PDB file of C-alpha atoms and ligand atoms in Angstrom:
ATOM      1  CA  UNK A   1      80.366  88.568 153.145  1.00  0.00           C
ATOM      2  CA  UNK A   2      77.206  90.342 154.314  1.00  0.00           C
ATOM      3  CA  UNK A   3      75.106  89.174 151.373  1.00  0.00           C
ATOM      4  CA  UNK A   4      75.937  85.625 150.759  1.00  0.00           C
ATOM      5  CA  UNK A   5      72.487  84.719 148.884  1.00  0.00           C
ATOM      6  CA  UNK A   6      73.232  87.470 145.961  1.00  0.00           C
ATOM      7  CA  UNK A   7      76.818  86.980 145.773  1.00  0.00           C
ATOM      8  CA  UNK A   8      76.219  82.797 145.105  1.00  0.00           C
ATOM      9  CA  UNK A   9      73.168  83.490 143.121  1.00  0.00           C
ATOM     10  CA  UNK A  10      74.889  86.112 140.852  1.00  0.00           C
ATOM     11  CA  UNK A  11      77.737  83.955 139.671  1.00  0.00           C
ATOM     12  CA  UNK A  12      75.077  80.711 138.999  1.00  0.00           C
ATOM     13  CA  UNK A  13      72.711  83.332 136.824  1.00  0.00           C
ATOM     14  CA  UNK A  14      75.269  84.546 134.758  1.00  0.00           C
ATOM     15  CA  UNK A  15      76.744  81.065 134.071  1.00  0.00           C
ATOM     16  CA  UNK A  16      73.127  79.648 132.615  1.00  0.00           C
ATOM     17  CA  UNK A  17      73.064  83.130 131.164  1.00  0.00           C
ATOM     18  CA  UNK A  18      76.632  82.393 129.406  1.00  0.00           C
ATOM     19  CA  UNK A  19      75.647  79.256 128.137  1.00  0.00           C
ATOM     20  CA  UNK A  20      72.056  80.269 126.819  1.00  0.00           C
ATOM     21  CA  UNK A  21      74.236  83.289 125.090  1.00  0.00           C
ATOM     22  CA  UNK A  22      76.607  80.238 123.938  1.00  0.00           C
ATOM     23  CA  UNK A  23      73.598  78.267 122.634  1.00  0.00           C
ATOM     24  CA  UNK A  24      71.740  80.445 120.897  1.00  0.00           C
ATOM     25  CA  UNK A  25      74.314  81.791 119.362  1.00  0.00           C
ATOM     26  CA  UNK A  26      75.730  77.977 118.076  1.00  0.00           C
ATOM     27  CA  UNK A  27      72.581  77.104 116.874  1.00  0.00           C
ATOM     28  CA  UNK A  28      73.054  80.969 114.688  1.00  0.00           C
ATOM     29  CA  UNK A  29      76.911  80.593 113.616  1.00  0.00           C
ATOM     30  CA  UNK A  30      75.408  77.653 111.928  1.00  0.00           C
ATOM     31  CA  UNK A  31      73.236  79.913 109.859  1.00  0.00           C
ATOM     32  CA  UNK A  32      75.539  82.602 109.760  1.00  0.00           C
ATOM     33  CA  UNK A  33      79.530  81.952 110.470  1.00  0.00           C
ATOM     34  CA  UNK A  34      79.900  82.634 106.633  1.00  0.00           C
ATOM     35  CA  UNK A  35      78.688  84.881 104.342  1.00  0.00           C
ATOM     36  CA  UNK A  36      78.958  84.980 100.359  1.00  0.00           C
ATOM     37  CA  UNK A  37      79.757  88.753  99.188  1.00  0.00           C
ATOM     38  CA  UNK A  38      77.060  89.782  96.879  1.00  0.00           C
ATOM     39  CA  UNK A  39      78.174  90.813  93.243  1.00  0.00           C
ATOM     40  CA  UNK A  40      81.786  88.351  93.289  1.00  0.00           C
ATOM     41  CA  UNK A  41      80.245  85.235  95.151  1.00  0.00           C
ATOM     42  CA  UNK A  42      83.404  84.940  97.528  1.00  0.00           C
ATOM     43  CA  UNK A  43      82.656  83.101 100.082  1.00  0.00           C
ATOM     44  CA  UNK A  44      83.673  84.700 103.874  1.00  0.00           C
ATOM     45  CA  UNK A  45      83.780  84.062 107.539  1.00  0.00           C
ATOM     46  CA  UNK A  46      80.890  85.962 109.550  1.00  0.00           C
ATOM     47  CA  UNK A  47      80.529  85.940 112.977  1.00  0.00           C
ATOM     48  CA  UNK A  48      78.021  89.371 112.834  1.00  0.00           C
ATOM     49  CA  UNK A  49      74.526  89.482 111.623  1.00  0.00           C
ATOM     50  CA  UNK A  50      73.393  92.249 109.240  1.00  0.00           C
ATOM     51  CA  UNK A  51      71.597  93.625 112.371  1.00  0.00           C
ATOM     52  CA  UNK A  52      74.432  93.982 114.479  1.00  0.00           C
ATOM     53  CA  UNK A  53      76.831  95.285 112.417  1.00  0.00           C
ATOM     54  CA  UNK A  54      73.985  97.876 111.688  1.00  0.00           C
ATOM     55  CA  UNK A  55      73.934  98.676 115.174  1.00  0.00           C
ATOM     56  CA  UNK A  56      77.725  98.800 116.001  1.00  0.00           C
ATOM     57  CA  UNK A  57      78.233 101.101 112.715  1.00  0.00           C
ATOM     58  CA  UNK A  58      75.432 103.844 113.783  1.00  0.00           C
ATOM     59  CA  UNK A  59      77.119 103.882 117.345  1.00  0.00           C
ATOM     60  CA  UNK A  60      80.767 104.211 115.145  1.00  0.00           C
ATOM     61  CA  UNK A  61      79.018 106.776 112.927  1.00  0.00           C
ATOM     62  CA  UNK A  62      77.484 109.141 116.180  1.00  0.00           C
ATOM     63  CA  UNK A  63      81.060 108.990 117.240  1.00  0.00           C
ATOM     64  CA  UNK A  64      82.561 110.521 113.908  1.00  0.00           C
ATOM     65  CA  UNK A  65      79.032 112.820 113.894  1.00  0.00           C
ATOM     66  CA  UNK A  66      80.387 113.851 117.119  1.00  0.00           C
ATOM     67  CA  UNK A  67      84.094 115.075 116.716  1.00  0.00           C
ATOM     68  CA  UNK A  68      84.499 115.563 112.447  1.00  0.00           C
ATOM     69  CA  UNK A  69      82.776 119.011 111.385  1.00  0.00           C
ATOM     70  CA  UNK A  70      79.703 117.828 108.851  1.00  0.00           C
ATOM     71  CA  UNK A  71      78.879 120.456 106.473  1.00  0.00           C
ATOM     72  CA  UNK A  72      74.516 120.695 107.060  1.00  0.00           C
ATOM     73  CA  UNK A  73      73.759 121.852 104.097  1.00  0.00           C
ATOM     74  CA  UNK A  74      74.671 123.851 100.707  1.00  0.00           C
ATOM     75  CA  UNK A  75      75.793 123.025  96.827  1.00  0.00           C
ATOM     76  CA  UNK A  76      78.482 119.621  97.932  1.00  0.00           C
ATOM     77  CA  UNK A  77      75.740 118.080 100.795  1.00  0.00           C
ATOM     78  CA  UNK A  78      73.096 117.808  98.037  1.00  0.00           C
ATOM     79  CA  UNK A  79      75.573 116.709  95.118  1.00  0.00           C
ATOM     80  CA  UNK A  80      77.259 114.427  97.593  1.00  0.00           C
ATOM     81  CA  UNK A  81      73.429 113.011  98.592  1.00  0.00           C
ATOM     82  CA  UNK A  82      72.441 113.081  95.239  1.00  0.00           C
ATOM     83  CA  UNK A  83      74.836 110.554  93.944  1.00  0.00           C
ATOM     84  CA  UNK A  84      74.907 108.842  96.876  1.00  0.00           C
ATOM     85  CA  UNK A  85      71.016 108.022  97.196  1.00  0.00           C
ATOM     86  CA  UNK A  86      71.522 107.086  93.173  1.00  0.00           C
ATOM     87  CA  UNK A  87      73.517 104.486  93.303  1.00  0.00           C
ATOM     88  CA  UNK A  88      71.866 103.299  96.911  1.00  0.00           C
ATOM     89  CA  UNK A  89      69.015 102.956  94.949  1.00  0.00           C
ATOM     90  CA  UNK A  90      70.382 100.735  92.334  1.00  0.00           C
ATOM     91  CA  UNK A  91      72.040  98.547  94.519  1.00  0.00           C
ATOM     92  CA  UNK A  92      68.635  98.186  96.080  1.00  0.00           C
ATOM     93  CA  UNK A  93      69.472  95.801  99.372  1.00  0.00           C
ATOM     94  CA  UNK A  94      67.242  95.516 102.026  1.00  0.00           C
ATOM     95  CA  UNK A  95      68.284  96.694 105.979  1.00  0.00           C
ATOM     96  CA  UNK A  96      70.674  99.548 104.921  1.00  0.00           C
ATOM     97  CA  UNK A  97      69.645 102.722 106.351  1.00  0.00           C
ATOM     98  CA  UNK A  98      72.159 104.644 103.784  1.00  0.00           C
ATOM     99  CA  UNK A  99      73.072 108.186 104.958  1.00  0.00           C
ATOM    100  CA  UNK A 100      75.867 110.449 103.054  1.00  0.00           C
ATOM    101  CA  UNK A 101      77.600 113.124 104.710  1.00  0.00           C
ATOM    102  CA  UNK A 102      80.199 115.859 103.850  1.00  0.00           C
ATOM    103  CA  UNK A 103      83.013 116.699 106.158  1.00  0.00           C
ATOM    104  CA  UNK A 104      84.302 120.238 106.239  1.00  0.00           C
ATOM    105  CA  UNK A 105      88.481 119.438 106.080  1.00  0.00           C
ATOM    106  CA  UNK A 106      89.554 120.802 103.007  1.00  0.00           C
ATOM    107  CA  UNK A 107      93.040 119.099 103.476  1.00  0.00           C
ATOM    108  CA  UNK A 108      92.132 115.775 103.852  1.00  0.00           C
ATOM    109  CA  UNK A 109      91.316 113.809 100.490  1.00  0.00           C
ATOM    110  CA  UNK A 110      89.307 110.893 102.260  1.00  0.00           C
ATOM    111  CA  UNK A 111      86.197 109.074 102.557  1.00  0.00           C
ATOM    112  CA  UNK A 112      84.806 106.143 104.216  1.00  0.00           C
ATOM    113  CA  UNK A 113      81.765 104.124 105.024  1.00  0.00           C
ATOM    114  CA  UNK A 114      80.974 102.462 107.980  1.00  0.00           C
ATOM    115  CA  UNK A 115      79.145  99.045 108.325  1.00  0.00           C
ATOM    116  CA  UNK A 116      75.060  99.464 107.913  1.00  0.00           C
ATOM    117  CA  UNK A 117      74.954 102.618 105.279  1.00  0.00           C
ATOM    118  CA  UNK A 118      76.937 105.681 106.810  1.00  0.00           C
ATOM    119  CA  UNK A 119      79.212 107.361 104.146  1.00  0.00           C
ATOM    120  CA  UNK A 120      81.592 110.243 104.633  1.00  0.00           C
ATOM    121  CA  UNK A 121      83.375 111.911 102.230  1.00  0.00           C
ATOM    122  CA  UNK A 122      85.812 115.001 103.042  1.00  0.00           C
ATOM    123  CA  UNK A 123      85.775 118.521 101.344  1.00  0.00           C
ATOM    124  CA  UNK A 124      89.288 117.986 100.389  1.00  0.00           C
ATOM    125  CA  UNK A 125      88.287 114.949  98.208  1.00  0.00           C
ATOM    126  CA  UNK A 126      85.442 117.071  96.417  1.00  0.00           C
ATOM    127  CA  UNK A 127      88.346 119.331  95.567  1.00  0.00           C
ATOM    128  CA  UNK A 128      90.455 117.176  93.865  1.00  0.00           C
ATOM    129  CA  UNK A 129      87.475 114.738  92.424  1.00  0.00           C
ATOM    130  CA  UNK A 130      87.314 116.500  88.649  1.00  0.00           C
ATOM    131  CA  UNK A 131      83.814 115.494  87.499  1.00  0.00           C
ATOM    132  CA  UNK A 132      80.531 114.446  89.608  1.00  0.00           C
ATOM    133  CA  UNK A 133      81.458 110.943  87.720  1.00  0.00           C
ATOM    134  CA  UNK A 134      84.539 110.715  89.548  1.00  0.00           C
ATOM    135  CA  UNK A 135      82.672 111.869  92.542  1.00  0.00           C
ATOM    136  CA  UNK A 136      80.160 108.820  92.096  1.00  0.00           C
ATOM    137  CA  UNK A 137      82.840 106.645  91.863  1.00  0.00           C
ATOM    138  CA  UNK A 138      84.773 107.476  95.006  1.00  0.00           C
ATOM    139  CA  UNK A 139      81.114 106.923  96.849  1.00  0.00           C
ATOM    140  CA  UNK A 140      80.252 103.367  94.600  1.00  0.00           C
ATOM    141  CA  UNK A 141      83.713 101.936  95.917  1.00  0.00           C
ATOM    142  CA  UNK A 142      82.358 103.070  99.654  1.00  0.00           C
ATOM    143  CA  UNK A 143      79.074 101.378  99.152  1.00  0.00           C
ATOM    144  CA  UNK A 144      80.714  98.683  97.772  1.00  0.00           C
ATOM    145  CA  UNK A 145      82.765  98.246 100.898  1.00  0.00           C
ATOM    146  CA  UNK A 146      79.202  98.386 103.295  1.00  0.00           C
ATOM    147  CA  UNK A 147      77.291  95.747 100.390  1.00  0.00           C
ATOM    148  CA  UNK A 148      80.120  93.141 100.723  1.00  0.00           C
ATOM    149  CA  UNK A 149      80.283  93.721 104.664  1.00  0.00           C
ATOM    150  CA  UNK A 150      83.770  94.083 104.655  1.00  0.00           C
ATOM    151  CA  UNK A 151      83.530  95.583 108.259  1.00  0.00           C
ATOM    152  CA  UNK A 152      81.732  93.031 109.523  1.00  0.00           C
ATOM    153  CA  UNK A 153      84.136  90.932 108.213  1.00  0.00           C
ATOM    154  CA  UNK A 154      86.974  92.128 109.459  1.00  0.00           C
ATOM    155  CA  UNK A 155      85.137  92.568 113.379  1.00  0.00           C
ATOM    156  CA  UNK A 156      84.399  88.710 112.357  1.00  0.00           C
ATOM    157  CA  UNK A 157      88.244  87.980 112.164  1.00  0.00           C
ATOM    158  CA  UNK A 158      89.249  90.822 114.588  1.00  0.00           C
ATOM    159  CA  UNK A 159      87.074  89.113 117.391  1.00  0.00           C
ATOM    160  CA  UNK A 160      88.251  85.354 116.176  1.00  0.00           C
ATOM    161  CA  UNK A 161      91.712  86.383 117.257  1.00  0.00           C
ATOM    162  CA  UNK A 162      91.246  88.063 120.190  1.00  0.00           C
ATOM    163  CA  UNK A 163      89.035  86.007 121.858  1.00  0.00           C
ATOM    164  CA  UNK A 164      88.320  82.786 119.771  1.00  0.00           C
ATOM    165  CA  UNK A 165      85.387  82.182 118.298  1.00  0.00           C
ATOM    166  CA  UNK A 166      82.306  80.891 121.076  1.00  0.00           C
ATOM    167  CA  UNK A 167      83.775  84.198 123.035  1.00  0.00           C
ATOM    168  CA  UNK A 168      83.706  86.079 119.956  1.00  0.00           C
ATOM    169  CA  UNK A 169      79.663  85.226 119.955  1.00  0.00           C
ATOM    170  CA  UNK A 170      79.043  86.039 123.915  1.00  0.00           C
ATOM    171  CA  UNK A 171      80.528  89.267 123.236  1.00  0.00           C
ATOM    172  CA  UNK A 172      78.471  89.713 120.097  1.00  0.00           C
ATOM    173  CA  UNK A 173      75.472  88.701 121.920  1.00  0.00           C
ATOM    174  CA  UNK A 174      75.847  91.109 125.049  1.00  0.00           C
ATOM    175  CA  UNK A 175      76.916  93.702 122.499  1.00  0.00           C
ATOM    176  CA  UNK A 176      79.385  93.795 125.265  1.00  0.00           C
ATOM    177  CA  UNK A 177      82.730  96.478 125.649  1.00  0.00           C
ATOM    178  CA  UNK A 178      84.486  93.700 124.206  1.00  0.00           C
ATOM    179  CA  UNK A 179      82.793  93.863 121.186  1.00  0.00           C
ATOM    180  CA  UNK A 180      82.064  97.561 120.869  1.00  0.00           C
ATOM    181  CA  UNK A 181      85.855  98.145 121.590  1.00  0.00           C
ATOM    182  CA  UNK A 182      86.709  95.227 118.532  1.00  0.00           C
ATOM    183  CA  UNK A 183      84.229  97.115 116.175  1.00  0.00           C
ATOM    184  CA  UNK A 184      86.135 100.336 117.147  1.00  0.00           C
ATOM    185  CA  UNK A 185      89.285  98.678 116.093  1.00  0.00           C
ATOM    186  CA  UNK A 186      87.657  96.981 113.057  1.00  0.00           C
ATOM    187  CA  UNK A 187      86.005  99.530 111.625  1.00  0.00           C
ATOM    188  CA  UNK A 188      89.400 101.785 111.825  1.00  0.00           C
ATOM    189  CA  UNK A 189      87.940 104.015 114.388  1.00  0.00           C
ATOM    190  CA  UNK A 190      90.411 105.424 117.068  1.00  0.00           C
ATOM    191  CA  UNK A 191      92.619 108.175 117.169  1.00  0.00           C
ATOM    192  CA  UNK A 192      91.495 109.409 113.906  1.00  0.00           C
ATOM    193  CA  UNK A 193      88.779 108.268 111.697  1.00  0.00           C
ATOM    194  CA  UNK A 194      88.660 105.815 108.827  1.00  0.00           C
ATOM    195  CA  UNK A 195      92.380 105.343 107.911  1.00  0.00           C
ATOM    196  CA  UNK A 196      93.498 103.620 110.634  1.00  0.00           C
ATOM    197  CA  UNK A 197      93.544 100.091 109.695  1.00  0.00           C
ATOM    198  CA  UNK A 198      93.313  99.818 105.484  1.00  0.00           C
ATOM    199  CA  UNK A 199      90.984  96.896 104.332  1.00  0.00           C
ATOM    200  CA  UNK A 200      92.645  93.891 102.827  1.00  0.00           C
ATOM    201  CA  UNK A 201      94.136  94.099  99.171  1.00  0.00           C
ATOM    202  CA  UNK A 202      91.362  91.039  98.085  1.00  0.00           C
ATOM    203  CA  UNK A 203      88.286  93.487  99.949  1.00  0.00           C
ATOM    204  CA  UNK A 204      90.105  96.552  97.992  1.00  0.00           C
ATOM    205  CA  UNK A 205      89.273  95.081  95.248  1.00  0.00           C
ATOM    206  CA  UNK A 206      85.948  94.047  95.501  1.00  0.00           C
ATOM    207  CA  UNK A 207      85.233  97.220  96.734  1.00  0.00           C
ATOM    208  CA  UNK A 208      86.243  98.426  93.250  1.00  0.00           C
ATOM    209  CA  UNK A 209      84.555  95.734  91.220  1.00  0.00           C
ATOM    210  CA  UNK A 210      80.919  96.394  93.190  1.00  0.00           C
ATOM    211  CA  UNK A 211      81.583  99.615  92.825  1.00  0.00           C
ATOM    212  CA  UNK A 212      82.266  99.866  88.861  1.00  0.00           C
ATOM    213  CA  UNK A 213      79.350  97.771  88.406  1.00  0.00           C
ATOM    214  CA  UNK A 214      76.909  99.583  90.552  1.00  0.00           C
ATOM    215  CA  UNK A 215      77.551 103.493  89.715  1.00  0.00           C
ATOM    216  CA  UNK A 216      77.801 101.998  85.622  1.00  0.00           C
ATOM    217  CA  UNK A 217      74.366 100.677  86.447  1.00  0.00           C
ATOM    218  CA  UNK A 218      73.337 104.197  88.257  1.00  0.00           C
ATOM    219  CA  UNK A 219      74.133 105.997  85.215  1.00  0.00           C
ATOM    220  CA  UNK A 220      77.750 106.913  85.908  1.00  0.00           C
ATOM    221  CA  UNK A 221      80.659 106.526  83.385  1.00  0.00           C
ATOM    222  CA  UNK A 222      82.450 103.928  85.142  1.00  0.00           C
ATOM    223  CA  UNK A 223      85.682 105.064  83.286  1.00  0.00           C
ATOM    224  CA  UNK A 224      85.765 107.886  85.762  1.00  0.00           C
ATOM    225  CA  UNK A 225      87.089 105.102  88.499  1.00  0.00           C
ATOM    226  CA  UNK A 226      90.148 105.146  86.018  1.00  0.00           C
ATOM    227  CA  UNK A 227      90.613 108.746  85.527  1.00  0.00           C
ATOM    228  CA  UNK A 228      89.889 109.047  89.682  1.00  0.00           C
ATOM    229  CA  UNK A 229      92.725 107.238  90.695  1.00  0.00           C
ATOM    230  CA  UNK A 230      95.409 108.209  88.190  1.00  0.00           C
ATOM    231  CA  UNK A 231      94.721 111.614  89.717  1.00  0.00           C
ATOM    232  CA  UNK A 232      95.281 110.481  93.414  1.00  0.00           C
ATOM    233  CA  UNK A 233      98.396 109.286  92.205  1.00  0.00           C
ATOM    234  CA  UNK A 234      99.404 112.241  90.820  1.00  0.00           C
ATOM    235  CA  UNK A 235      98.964 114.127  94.078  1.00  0.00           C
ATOM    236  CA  UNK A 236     101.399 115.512  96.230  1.00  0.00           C
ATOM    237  CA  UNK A 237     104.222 112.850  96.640  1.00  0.00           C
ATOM    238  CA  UNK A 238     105.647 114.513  99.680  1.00  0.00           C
ATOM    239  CA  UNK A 239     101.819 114.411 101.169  1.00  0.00           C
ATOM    240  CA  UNK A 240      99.774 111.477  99.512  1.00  0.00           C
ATOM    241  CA  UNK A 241      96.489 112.080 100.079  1.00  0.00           C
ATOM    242  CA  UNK A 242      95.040 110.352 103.536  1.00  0.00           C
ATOM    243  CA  UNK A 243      92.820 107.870 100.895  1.00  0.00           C
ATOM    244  CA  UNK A 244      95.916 106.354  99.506  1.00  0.00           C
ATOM    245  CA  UNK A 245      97.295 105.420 102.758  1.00  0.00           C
ATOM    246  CA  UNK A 246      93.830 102.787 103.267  1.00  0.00           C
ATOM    247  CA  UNK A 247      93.836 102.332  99.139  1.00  0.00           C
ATOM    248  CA  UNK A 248      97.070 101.748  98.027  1.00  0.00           C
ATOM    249  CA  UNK A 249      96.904 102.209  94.605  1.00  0.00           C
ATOM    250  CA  UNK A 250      99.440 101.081  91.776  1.00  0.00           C
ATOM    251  CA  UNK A 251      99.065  99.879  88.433  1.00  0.00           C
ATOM    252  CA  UNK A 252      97.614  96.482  89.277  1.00  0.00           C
ATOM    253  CA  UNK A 253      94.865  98.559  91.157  1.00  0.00           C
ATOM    254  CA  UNK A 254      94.259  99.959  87.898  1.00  0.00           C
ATOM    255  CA  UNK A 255      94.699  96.910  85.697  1.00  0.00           C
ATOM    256  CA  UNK A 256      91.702  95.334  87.496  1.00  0.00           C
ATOM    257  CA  UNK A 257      89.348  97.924  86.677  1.00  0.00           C
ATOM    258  CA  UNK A 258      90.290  97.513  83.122  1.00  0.00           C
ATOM    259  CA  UNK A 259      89.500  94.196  82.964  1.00  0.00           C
ATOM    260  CA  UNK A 260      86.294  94.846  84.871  1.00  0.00           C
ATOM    261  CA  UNK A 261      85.608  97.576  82.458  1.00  0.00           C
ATOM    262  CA  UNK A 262      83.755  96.108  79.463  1.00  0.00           C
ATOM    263  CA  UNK A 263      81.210  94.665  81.538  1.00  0.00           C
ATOM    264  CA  UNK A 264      81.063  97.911  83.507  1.00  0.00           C
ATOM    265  CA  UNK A 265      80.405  99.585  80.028  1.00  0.00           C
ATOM    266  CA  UNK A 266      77.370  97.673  79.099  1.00  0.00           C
ATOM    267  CA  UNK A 267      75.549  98.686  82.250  1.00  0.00           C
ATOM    268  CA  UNK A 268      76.019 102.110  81.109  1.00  0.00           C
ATOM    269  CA  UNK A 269      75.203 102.293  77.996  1.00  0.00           C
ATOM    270  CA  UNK A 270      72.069 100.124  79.693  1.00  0.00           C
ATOM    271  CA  UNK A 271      71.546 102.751  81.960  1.00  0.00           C
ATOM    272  CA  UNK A 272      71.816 105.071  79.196  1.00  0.00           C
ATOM    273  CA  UNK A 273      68.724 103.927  76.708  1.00  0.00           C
ATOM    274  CA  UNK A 274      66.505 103.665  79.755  1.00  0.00           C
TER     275      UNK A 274
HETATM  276 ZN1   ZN B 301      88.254 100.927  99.942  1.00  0.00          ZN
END
């Protein structure tokens, strides 16, 4: 014990510091421990404000920046940006900071998005994609995911289990390991990128609803969702493509979009006259 002042004072600070974190962030779950997705109005527990998840998604995205091989420039960056900045456009919500990016891995058919705007999509998806529409499509579903917050969703239940909720909002609030390491795990960051942990069937398919309605709205046939994923399911049986292991597809996958589809129509042809 050779410094008895700082070693009692330390302890006392960071309890009032605990319980002002604790406060403050009560006096916010009120405002914000639920969230209604935009687009489907489904109501949905959130622990993260638009700012943080912002802020855990860039540190998530200079990871991936930092080990995946992004393409800088050339024909699939600006076709890839192009779309991407389209339908980011339409969608038009405020405190995204969208960025697209190409990965050079011809082998992997993948793409994600991470919470706040970054989207990634692989060269090996361009390869198979069979029309810029179907392109667009693959990068409306992505946006759709970052629009509904489905990542700050999931850190939102993530957290609630690990921790419990008034630790869940300490963590937050320090932007802590705790929470950095959760958003890791949320946002399916780890040992490889982006198809660790799939998102939930009922986020799935929001994803795909936002994302019919947005790229239709953008100017892109929205039958090329359709067309998109009967062609992932043709692929390789033996080697499914890395996008089907986080988007299990089938026929009710499929059956959705259909019904979605007329309304997804009339914002094209909408699109279309203007
Ligand atoms: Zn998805």
């Amino acid at each position: 014990m050779t410094h008895p002042i700082e070693e009692s004072d330390m302890p006392h600070r960071r309890i009032i510091h605990i319980y002002w974190v604790a406060f403050l962030f009560a006096a916010l779950l009120a405002a914000q421990g639920c969230a209604v997705a935009p687009y489907t109005g489904r109501n949905q527990l959130m622990l993260v404000s638009p700012q943080q998840e912002l802020t855990l998604g860039n540190q998530a995205a200079e990871q991936v920046l930092h080990e995946e091989k992004v393409v800088r420039s050339g024909a699939q960056v600006n076709e890839v940006q192009a779309i991407g900045r389209r339908i980011a456009m339409v969608a038009d919500q405020q405190g995204y900071q969208w960025q697209f990016y190409v990965v050079d891995d011809p082998e992997t058919i993948n793409a994600f998005a991470l919470p706040g705007g970054k989207v990634f999509v692989y060269t090996g998806l361009l390869r198979v994609a069979k029309s810029p529409d179907e392109v667009a499509a693959v990068i409306a579903h992505e946006i759709g995911h970052v629009l509904a917050r489905h990542g700050g969703e999931r850190l939102s239940n993530t957290l609630l289990a690990q921790v419990g909720q008034e630790a869940a909002m300490i963590a937050l609030g320090d932007m802590s390991p705790t929470a950095t390491k959760a958003a890791n795990v949320a946002f399916g960051l780890g040992a490889q990128y982006g198809y660790i942990l799939p998102f939930s069937r009922q986020q799935e398919y929001e994803a795909d609803y936002i994302g019919l309605m947005i790229m239709a709205q953008a100017g892109y046939d929205p039958r090329a969702a359709i067309s998109f994923w009967q062609t992932m399911m043709q692929q390789d049986k033996a080697k499914p493509p890395e996008y089907l292991s986080t988007h299990p597809s089938d026929r009710n996958r499929i059956a959705e979009l259909e019904r979605a589809m007329p309304r997804a129509m009339q914002y094209y042809q909408n699109s279309r006259r203007m």
